[in-house]
Amino acid sequence: MNNDPNWERQLLEKLAGAALIEQRRSRQWKIFFRLAWLAVVAFIAVSLFMRSEDKAGAGLTGGGHSAVIELDGAISSENDSGKKMIEALDSAFRDRGTRGVIIDANSPGGSPVLSGMVYDEIRRLKQRHADIPVYVVVGEVCASGCYYIASAADKIFVDKASIVGSIGVLSDGFGFTGAMEKLGIERRLKTAGENKAMGDPFSPQNPKHEAIRQQLLDDIHQQFIAAVRAGRGKRLKDDPQLFSGMVWLGEKAIPLGLADGYGTVASVARDVVKADKTVDFTRQDDFSSRVARRIGVEFAGGVKSLFNTELF
C-alpha cells in the first residue's frame, strides 16, 4: 500500500493529464484528416476544371482534330446517356477545329426513346454541317439501341470479333399470380379505364392487353427498322434474318451491310478523317455526382416499371 498521503491526488492528476493528451491527439488527427480530404477535393476540382478548359479551347489553337465521343454501357435515363450524347455531339460539331466525329461505341442497347433522340440529333447535325462526317467505331458490342444510333453515321467500323445487330425489341416483366394463390394472397385492384392495369404483374394475363402490348412492340420495331434502312440504305443485303433480333460478329456484319469495314478510333482518325489528333468530347458526370459516387452515396431515382421496354 502506498504510504504517501497524496497518492490519490497524484493518481487523479496523472489520469487527467493522460486524458488531456489523448484529447489533443484526437483533435490533431481530426484536423489532419479534414485537411487531407479538402486537399483531395481541391485536386479533383482543379483537374476537372483544367480538363474542361482543355476541351473548350481545343478548336481554338489552329489545325484540326477528330472529335471522339464515347457511347459506353446501357442507354438509359438513369445515367443520362442520351442527354450526354446529344450535348457532346453539339459541342463537337460547333468546335471549329473538328474535322470529323468518331463515336467510340461499346453498348448493348437500351431505351428506344433515347436511342431515337440521339439518332435524330446526328442526322440533324449532319444536315447542318455537311462537311463534318460521323463515323462509329465498335468495340466489343454495338447492339439494339446502340446500333439504332450507329445507323445514323456515315460509316460503321468494327473489329472482326465485335458483336453487331440485334435489331429487335423486347418487353420483360414478371407474373406472381401462382405464388399469390399458394400464399393465399388476394389482389384488390381498382382502376378507372379498362386498360389502366395493363402489364400488372399481380393480375392474370389478359389476352386483350397482351395483344395491345405486342402491337406496341411491333410498332417500335418498325420504327427501328425504318431508321436502319434510312441510315444504311442500299448497303443492307436482303437477308431474312437481318431484322429478326439476330447478332453477328464483325466479320459477318460487313458482308451483310451492317458495317463498312475494320477500324479502330486511331486508324479511323488517321486514315479516314485525316486528322491524327483526337479530342475527347465525352460528357462526364458533374463534380458533385463524381464525389458522391466516390464516397458511396447514391440516391434512388424512382421505381423502375415492371413493364419495361428496351432495345436489348
Short mmCIF file of N, CA and C in Angstrom, two decimals, residues 14 18 32 38 54 64 67 73 85 93 119 140 152 172 206 215 236 241 272 286 288:
data_model
loop_
_atom_site.label_atom_id
_atom_site.label_comp_id
_atom_site.label_asym_id
_atom_site.label_seq_id
_atom_site.Cartn_x
_atom_site.Cartn_y
_atom_site.Cartn_z
N LYS A 14 -2.47 12.41 -12.80
CA LYS A 14 -1.90 11.66 -13.91
C LYS A 14 -2.98 11.23 -14.90
N ALA A 18 -3.30 12.39 -18.75
CA ALA A 18 -3.36 11.43 -19.87
C ALA A 18 -4.59 11.67 -20.74
N PHE A 32 -6.03 16.79 -39.21
CA PHE A 32 -5.22 16.23 -40.29
C PHE A 32 -6.10 15.63 -41.38
N LEU A 38 -9.91 17.90 -47.77
CA LEU A 38 -10.04 19.15 -48.53
C LEU A 38 -9.02 19.20 -49.66
N ASP A 54 -9.39 22.57 -71.30
CA ASP A 54 -8.71 21.98 -72.46
C ASP A 54 -9.69 21.67 -73.56
N GLY A 64 -6.54 20.92 -87.01
CA GLY A 64 -7.81 20.20 -86.92
C GLY A 64 -7.66 18.95 -86.10
N ALA A 67 -12.99 14.56 -83.38
CA ALA A 67 -13.73 14.63 -82.12
C ALA A 67 -14.22 13.23 -81.75
N GLY A 73 -21.86 1.48 -72.24
CA GLY A 73 -22.85 1.00 -71.29
C GLY A 73 -24.27 1.15 -71.81
N MET A 85 -24.93 12.28 -74.69
CA MET A 85 -24.56 12.09 -76.08
C MET A 85 -24.94 13.30 -76.93
N PHE A 93 -19.63 19.29 -82.97
CA PHE A 93 -19.94 19.90 -84.27
C PHE A 93 -19.70 21.40 -84.26
N TYR A 119 -30.20 9.37 -82.50
CA TYR A 119 -30.21 9.13 -83.95
C TYR A 119 -30.66 10.37 -84.71
N GLU A 140 -16.40 -3.89 -78.28
CA GLU A 140 -16.86 -5.27 -78.06
C GLU A 140 -18.26 -5.50 -78.60
N ALA A 152 -27.14 5.94 -87.99
CA ALA A 152 -27.20 7.33 -88.47
C ALA A 152 -25.86 7.83 -88.98
N ASP A 172 -39.99 -6.98 -70.93
CA ASP A 172 -39.92 -8.03 -69.93
C ASP A 172 -40.78 -7.68 -68.72
N ASN A 206 -54.19 -10.90 -69.46
CA ASN A 206 -55.41 -10.55 -70.17
C ASN A 206 -55.11 -10.60 -71.67
N GLN A 215 -48.60 -5.18 -80.04
CA GLN A 215 -48.69 -4.17 -81.09
C GLN A 215 -47.73 -3.01 -80.83
N LEU A 236 -27.46 -2.40 -97.15
CA LEU A 236 -28.05 -3.56 -96.48
C LEU A 236 -28.35 -4.66 -97.50
N GLN A 241 -32.97 -12.70 -91.92
CA GLN A 241 -32.63 -12.63 -90.50
C GLN A 241 -32.18 -11.24 -90.06
N VAL A 272 -9.13 7.88 -92.22
CA VAL A 272 -10.42 8.26 -92.79
C VAL A 272 -10.69 9.74 -92.61
N ASP A 286 -21.21 15.52 -63.44
CA ASP A 286 -20.76 16.76 -62.81
C ASP A 286 -19.96 16.43 -61.54
N SER A 288 -20.25 17.12 -58.33
CA SER A 288 -20.92 16.62 -57.13
C SER A 288 -21.28 15.14 -57.29
#
